[in-house]
Short mmCIF file of C-alpha atoms (C1' of nucleotides) in Angstrom, two decimals:
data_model
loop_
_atom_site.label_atom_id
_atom_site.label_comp_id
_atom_site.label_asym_id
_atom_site.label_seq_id
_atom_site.Cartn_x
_atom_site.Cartn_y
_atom_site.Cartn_z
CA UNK A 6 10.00 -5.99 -32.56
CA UNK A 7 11.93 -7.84 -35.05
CA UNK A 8 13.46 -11.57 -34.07
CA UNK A 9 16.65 -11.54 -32.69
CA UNK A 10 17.97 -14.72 -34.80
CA UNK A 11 17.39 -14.40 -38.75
CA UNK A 12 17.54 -18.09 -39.35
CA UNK A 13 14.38 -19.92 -39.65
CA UNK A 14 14.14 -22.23 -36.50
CA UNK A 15 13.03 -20.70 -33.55
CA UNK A 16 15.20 -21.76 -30.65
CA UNK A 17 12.03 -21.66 -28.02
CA UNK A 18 10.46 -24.55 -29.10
CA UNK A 19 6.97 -23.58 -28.63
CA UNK A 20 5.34 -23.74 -25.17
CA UNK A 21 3.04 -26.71 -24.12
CA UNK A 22 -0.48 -26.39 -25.19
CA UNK A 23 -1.86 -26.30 -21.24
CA UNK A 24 1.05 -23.82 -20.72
CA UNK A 25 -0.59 -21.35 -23.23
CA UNK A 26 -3.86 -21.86 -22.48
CA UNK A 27 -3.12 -21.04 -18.90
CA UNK A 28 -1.54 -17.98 -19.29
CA UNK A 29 -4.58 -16.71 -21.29
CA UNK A 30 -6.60 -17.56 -18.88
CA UNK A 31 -4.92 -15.82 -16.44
CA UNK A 32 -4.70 -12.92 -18.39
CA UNK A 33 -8.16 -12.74 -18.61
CA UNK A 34 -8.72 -13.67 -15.09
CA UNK A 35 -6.56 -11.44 -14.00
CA UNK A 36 -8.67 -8.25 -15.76
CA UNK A 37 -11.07 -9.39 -15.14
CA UNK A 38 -10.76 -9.29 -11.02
CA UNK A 39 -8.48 -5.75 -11.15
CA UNK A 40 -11.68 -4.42 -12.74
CA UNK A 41 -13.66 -6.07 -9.86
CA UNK A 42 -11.69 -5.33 -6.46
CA UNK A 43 -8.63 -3.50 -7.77
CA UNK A 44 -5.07 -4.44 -8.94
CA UNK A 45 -4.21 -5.77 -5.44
CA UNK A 46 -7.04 -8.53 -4.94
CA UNK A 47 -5.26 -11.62 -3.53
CA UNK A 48 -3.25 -13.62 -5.55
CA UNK A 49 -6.03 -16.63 -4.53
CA UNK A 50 -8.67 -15.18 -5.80
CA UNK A 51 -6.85 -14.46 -9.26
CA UNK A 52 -5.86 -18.57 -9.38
CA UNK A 53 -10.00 -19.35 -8.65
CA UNK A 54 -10.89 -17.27 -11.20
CA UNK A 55 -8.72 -18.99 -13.73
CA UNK A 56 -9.39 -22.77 -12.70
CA UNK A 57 -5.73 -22.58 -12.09
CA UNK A 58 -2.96 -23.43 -8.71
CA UNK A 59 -1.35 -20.28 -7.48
CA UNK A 60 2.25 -21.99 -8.10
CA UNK A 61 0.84 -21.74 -11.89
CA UNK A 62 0.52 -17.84 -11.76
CA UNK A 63 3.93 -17.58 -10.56
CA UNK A 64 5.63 -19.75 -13.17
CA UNK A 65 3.93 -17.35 -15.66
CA UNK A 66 4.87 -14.27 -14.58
CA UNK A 67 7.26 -14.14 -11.69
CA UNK A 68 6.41 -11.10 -9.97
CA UNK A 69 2.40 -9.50 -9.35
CA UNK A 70 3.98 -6.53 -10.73
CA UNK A 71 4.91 -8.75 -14.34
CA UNK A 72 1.09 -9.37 -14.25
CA UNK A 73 0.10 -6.00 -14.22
CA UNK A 74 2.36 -4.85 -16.84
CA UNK A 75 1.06 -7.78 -18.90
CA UNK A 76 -2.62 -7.18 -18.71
CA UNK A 77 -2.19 -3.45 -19.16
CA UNK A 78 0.82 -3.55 -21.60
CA UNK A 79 -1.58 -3.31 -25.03
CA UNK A 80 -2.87 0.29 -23.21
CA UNK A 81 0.56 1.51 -22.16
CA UNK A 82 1.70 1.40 -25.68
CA UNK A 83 -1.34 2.71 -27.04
CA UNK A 84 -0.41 5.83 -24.42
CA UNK A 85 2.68 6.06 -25.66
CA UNK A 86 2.22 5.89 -29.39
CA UNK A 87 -0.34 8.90 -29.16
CA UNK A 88 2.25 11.21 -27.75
CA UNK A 89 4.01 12.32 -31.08
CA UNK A 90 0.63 11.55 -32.98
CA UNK A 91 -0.85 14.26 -30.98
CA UNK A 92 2.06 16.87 -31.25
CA UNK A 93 1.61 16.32 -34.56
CA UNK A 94 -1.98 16.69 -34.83
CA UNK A 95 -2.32 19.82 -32.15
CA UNK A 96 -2.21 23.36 -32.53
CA UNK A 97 0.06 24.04 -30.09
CA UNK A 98 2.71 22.18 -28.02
CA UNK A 99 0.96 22.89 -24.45
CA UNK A 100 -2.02 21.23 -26.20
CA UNK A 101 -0.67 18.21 -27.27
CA UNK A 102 0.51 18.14 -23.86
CA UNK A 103 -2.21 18.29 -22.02
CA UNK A 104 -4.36 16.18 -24.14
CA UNK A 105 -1.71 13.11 -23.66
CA UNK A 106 -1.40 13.73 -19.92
CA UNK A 107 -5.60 13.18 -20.01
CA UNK A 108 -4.92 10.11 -21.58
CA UNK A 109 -2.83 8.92 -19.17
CA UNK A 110 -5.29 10.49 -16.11
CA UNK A 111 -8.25 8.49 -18.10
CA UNK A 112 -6.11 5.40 -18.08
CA UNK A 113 -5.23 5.58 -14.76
CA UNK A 114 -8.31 6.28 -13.04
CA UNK A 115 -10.32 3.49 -14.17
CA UNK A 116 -7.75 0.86 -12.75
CA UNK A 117 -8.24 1.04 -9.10
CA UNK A 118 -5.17 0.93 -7.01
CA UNK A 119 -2.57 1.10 -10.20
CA UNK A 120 -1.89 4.67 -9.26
CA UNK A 121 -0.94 3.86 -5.93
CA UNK A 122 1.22 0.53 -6.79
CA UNK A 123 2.95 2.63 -9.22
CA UNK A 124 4.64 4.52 -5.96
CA UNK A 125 4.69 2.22 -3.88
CA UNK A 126 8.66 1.61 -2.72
CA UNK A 127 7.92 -2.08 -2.10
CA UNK A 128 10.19 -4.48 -4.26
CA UNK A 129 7.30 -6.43 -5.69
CA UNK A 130 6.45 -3.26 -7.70
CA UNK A 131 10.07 -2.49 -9.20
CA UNK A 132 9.42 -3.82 -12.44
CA UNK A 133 5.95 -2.29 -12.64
CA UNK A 134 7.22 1.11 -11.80
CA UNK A 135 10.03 0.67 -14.44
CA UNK A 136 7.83 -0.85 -17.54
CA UNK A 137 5.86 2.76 -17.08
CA UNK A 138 8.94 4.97 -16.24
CA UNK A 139 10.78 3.22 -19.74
CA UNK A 140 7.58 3.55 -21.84
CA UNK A 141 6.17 6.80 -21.01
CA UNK A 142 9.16 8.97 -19.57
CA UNK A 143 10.88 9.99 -23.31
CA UNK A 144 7.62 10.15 -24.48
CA UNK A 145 6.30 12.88 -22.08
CA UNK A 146 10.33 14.21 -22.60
CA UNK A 147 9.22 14.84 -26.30
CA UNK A 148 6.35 16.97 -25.54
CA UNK A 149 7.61 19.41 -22.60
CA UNK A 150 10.69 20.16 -24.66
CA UNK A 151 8.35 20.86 -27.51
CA UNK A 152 6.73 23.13 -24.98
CA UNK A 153 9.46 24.90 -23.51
CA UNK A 154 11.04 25.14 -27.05
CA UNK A 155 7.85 27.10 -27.88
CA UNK A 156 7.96 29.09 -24.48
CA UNK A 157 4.58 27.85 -22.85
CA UNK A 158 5.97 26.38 -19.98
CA UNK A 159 8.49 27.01 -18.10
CA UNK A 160 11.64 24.45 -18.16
CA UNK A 161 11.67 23.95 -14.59
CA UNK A 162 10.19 20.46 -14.53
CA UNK A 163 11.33 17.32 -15.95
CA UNK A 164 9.07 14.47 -17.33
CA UNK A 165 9.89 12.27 -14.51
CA UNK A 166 9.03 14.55 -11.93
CA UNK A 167 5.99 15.78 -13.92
CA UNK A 168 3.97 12.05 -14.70
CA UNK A 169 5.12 11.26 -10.97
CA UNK A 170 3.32 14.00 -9.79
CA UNK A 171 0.31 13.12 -12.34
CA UNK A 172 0.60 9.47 -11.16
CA UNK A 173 0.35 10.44 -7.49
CA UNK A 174 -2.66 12.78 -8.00
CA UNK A 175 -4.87 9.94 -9.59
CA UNK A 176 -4.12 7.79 -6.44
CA UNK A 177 -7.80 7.40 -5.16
CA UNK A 178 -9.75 8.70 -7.60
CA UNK A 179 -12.68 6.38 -8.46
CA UNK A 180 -13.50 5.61 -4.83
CA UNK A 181 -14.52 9.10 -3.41
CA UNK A 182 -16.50 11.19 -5.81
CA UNK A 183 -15.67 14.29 -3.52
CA UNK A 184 -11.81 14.07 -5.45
CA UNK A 185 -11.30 15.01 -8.59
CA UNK A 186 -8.45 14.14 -9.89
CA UNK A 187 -9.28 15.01 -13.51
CA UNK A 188 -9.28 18.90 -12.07
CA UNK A 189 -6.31 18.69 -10.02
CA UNK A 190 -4.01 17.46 -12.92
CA UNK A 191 -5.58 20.43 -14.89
CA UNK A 192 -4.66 22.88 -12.32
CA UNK A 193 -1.13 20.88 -12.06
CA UNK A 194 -0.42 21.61 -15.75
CA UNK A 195 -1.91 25.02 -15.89
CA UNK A 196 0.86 25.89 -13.37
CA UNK A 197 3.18 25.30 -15.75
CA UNK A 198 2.22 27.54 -18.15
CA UNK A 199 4.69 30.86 -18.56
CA UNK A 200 2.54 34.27 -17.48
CA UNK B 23 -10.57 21.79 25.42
CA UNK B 24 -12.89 22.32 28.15
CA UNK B 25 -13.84 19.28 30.74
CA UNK B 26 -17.74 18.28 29.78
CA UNK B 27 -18.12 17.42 34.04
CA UNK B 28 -17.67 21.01 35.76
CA UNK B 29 -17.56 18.95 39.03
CA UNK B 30 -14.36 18.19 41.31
CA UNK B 31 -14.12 14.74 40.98
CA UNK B 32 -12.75 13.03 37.90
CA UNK B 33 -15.26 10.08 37.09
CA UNK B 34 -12.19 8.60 35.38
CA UNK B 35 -9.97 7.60 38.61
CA UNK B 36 -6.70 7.68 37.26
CA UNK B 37 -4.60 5.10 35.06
CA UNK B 38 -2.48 2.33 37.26
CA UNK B 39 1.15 4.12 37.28
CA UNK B 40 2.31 1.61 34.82
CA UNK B 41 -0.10 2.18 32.31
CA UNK B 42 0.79 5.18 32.13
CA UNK B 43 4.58 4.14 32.07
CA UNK B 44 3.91 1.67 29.16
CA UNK B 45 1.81 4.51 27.06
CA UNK B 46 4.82 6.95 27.00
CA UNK B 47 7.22 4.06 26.48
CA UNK B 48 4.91 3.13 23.34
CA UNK B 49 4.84 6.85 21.92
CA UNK B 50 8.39 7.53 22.12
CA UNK B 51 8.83 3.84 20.72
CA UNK B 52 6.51 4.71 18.05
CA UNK B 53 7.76 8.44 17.49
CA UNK B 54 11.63 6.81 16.96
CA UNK B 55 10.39 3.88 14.62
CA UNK B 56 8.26 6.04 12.58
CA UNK B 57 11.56 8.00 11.98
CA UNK B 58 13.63 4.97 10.71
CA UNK B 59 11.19 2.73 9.81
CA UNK B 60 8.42 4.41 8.32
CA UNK B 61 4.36 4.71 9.80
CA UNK B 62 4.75 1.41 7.93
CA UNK B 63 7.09 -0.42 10.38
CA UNK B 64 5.78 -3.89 11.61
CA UNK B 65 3.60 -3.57 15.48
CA UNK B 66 5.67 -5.92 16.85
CA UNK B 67 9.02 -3.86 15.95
CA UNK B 68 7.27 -0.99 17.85
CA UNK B 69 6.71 -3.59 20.63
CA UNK B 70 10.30 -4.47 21.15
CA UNK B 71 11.55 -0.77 20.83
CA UNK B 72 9.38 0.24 23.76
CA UNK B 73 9.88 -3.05 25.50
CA UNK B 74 6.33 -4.41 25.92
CA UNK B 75 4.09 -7.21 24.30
CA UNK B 76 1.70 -6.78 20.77
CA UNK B 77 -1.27 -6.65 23.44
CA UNK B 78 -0.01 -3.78 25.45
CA UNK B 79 -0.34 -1.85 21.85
CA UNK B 80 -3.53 -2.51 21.11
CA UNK B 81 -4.67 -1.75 24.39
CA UNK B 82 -3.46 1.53 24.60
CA UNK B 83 -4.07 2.45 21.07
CA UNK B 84 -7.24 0.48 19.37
CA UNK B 85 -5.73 0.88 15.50
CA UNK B 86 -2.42 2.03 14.13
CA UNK B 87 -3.95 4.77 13.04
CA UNK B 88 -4.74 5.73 16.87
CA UNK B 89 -1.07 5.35 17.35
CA UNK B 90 -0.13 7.63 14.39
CA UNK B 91 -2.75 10.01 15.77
CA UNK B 92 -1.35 10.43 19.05
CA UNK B 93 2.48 10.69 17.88
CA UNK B 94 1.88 13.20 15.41
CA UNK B 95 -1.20 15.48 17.48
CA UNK B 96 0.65 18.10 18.65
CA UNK B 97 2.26 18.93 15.12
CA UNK B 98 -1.19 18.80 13.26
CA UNK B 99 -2.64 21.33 15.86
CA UNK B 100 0.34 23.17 15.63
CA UNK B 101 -0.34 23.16 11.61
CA UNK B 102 -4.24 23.84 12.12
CA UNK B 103 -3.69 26.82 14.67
CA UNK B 104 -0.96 28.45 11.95
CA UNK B 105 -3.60 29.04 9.93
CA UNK B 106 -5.91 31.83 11.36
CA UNK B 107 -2.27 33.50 12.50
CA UNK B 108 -0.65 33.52 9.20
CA UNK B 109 -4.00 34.63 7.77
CA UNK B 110 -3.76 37.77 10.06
CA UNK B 111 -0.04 38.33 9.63
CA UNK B 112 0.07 37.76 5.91
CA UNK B 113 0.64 40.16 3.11
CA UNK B 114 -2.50 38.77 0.73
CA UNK B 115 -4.57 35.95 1.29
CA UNK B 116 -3.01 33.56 -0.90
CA UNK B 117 0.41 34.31 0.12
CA UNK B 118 -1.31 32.84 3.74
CA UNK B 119 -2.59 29.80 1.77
CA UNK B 120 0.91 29.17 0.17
CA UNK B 121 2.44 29.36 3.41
CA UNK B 122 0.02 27.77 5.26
CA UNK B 123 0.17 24.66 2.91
CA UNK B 124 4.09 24.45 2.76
CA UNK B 125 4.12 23.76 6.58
CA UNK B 126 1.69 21.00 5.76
CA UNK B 127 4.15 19.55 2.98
CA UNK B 128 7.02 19.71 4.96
CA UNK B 129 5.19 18.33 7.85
CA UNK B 130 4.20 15.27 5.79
CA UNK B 131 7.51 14.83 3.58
CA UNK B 132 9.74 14.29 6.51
CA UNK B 133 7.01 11.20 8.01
CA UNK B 134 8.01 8.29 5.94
CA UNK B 135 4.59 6.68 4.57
CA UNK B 136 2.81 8.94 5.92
CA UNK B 137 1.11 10.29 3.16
CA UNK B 138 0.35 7.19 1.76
CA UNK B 139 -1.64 5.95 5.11
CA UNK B 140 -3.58 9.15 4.59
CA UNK B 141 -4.95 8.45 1.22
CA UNK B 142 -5.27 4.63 1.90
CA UNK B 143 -8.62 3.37 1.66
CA UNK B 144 -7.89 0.30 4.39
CA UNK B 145 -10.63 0.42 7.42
CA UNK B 146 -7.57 0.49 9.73
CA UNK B 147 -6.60 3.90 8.56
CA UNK B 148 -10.10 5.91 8.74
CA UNK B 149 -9.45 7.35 11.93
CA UNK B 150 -6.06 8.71 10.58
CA UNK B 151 -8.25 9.80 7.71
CA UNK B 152 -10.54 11.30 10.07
CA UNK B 153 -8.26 12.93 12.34
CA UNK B 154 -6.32 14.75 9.53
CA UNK B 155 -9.53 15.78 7.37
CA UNK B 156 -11.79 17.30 10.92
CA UNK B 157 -8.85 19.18 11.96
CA UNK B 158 -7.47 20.46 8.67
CA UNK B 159 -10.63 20.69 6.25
CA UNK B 160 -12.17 23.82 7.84
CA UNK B 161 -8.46 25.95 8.40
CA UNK B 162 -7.90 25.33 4.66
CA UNK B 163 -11.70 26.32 4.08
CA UNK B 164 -10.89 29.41 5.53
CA UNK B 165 -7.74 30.22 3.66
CA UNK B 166 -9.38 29.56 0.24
CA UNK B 167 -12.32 31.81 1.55
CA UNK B 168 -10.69 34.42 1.82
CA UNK B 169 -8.61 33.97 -0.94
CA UNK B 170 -11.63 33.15 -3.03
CA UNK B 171 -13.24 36.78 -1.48
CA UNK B 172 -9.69 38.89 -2.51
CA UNK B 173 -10.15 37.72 -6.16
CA UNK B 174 -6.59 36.01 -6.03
CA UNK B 175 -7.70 32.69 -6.86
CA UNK B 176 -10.66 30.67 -8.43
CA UNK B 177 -12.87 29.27 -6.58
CA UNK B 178 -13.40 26.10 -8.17
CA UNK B 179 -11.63 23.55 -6.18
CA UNK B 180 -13.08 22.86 -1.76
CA UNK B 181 -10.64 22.69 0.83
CA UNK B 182 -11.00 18.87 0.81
CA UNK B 183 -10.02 18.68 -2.87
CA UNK B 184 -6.97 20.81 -2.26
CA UNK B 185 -6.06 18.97 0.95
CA UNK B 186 -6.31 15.56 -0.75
CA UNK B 187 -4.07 16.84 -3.80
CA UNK B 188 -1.06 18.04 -1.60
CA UNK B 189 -1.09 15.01 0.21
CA UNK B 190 -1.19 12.47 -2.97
CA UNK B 191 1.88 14.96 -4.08
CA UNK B 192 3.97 14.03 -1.09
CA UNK B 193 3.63 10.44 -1.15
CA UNK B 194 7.01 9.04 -2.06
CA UNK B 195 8.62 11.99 -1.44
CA UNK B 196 11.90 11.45 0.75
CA UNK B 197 12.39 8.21 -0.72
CA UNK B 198 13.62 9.29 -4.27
CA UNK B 199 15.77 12.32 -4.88
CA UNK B 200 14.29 12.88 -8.27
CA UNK B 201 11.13 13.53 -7.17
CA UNK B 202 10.77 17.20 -5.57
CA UNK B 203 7.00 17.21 -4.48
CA UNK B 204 7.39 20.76 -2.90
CA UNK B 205 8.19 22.04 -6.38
CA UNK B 206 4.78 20.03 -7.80
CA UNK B 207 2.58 21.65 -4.68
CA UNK B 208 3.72 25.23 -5.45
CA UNK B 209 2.76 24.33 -9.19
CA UNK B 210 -0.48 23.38 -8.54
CA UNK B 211 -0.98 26.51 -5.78
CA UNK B 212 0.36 28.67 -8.70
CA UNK B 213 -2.27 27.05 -10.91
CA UNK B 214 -4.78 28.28 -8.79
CA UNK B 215 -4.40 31.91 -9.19
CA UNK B 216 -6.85 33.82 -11.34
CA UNK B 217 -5.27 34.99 -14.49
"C1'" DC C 20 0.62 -46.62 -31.17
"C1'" DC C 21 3.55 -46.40 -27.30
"C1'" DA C 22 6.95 -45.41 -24.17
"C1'" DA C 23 9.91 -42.09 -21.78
"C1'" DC C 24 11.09 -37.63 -20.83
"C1'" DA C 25 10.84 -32.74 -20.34
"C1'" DT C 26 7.51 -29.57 -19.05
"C1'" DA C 27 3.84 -27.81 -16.35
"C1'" DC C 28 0.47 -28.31 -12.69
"C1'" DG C 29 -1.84 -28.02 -8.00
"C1'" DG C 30 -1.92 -26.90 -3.60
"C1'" DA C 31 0.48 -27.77 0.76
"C1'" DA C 32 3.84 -25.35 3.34
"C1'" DC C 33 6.50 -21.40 5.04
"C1'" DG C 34 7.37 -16.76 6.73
"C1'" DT C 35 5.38 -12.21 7.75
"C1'" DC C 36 1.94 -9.39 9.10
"C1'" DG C 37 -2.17 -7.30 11.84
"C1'" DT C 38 -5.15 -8.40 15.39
"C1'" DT C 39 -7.41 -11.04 19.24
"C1'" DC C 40 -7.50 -13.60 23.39
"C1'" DC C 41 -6.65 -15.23 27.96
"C1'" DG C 42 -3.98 -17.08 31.98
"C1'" DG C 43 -1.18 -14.94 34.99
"C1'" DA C 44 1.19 -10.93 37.18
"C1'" DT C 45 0.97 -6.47 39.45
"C1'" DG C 46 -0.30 -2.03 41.21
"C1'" DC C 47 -3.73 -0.06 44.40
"C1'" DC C 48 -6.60 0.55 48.37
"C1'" DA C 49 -8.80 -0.83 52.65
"C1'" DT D 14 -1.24 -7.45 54.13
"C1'" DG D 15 -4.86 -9.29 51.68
"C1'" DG D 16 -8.00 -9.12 47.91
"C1'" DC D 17 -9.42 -7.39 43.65
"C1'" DA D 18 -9.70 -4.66 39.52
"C1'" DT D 19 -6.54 -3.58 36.14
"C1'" DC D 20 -3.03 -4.54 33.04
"C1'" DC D 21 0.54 -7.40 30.90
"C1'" DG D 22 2.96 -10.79 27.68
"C1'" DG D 23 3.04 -13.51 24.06
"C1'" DA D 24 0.70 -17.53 22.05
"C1'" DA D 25 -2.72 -18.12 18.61
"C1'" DC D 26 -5.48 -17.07 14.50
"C1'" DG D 27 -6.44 -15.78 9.83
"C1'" DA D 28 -4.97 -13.48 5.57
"C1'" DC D 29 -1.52 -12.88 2.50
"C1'" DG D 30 2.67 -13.37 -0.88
"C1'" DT D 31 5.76 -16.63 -2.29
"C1'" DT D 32 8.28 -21.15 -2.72
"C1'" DC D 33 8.60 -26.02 -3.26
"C1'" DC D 34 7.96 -30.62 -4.77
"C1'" DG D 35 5.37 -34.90 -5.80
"C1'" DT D 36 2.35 -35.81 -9.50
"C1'" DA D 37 0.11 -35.40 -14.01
"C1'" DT D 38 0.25 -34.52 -18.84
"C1'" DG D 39 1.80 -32.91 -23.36
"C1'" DT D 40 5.14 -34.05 -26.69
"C1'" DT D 41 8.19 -36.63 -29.55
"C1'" DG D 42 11.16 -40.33 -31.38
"C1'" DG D 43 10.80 -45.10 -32.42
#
DNA sequence: CCAACATACGGAACGTCGTTCCGGATGCCA
DNA sequence: TGGCATCCGGAACGACGTTCCGTATGTTGG
């Protein structure tokens, strides 16, 4: 993103030193303990882990759900930016598509709980649930028109509907081996296919 | 089912009349806060409803999840004995299975949170867990079978697999008008079918 | 180098929740 | 009607997210 202003002075004059350090050790704290016991471990625990107060997390980033985003934001993108790069790249439309909707089932998966605080309907979440729906929503737009345009699928789904569906099939995955979610989006997409 | 003691006498001599009082007041409580609040809604709002203390809960019902169990019983039997019946009546097999698995979705899409308590992984819901899985498991088991046996679907996804999909697909559903998870089940059912 | 001020910090405090506990009330039976 | 097992209400506890404020510390102009 370019700067707003063009002129040279930067009218945020530069956080404190402490105030930066903090946040990126919070950041990594933070990562470090969703790996461990999931995206909802206790604020506490996330504070500990950075040698920090919990008032300190909250002046950083206001909401739990402006945490998330923050420590996954660098993989959301990534998600993002490989949906045109694989139309591009694949054979077919369908392909493309299902190949991106793996990344986002491999990204999911591996961050226990994010799947289910991605649907979850309390307010804490809002801005979570928005940063992915913003991001990822024209993206996945892009490759089920390219789909339908080439008449693999049928047109009867929209992208929202479609990675909510995706989202809320990778809820649990990772703590029962008897799910596979991996096989259930497969069987999801493959029901879109035209006969 | 059949009393274990084929005796006269019932070794259990009979609830004080206002146990029994408060245990209907708390399931028709529960039943009407479930319906505006959600399985989500806070004990002690429950409590008030059916005029009675926290401890008059727990005493009756051990766990929430006890509580859900015993509101919702009669439609999950009612949902596990369809099964063999439209299995019988049915055209094909999988036409059964389709059926058989939109009474489950429209069981679960009209019980705010309901879904979600079902795939949670908290200790207070593994009897809800439980309850759902031992009752529903082997009828959907038997619908695949015999789906599996007329060739009209592959039989590379277990009941539990299937069970655990549909119900990840109806969390949040009810709560946002975009997002049609009967639409998403009958895609994945339809992605079943050999090809 | 040193104030003095804005900025940031820590953790106590508050409200909500699920759950437990126990002194007292109440139905039941002799 | 008395006595006792059963059951009740709601206070109490611990965990949690979030807010608040007295204190500490970096920054900057002199």
């Amino acid at each position: 993103m370019a700067d707003i202003d063009s002129g040279s002075e930067q009218p945020v004059p530069r956080k404190r030193a402490d105030a930066r350090r903090n946040e990126k050790a919070l950041l990594d704290a933070a990562a470090a303990a969703f790996v461990t016991s999931g995206v909802d471990v206790p604020v506490r625990d996330i504070a500990v882990r950075a040698g920090v107060g919990v008032g300190t997390i909250y002046r950083h980033f206001p909401s739990r759900a402006d945490l998330i985003v923050a420590v996954y934001r660098h993989q959301i993108e990534a998600c993002a930016e490989a949906g045109p790069a694989l139309l591009a790249d694949s054979d077919t439309p369908h392909a493309a598509l299902a190949q991106w909707i793996d990344l986002f089932v491999d990204f999911l998966v591996t961050k226990h709980g994010l799947a289910a605080a991605l649907q979850s309907d309390d307010a804490a979440f809002q801005t979570l649930h928005a940063y992915f729906l913003d991001r990822l929503v024209p993206v996945c737009d892009q490759l089920l028109d390219a789909a339908v345009a080439a008449d693999e699928i049928r047109p009867d789904l929209d992208a929202y509907g479609l990675l909510r569906g995706v989202g809320n099939l990778c809820i649990g995955a990772g703590n029962d081996p008897r799910y596979d979610a991996r096989r259930l989006v497969d069987l999801l997409v493959a029901g879109l296919r035209v006969r």
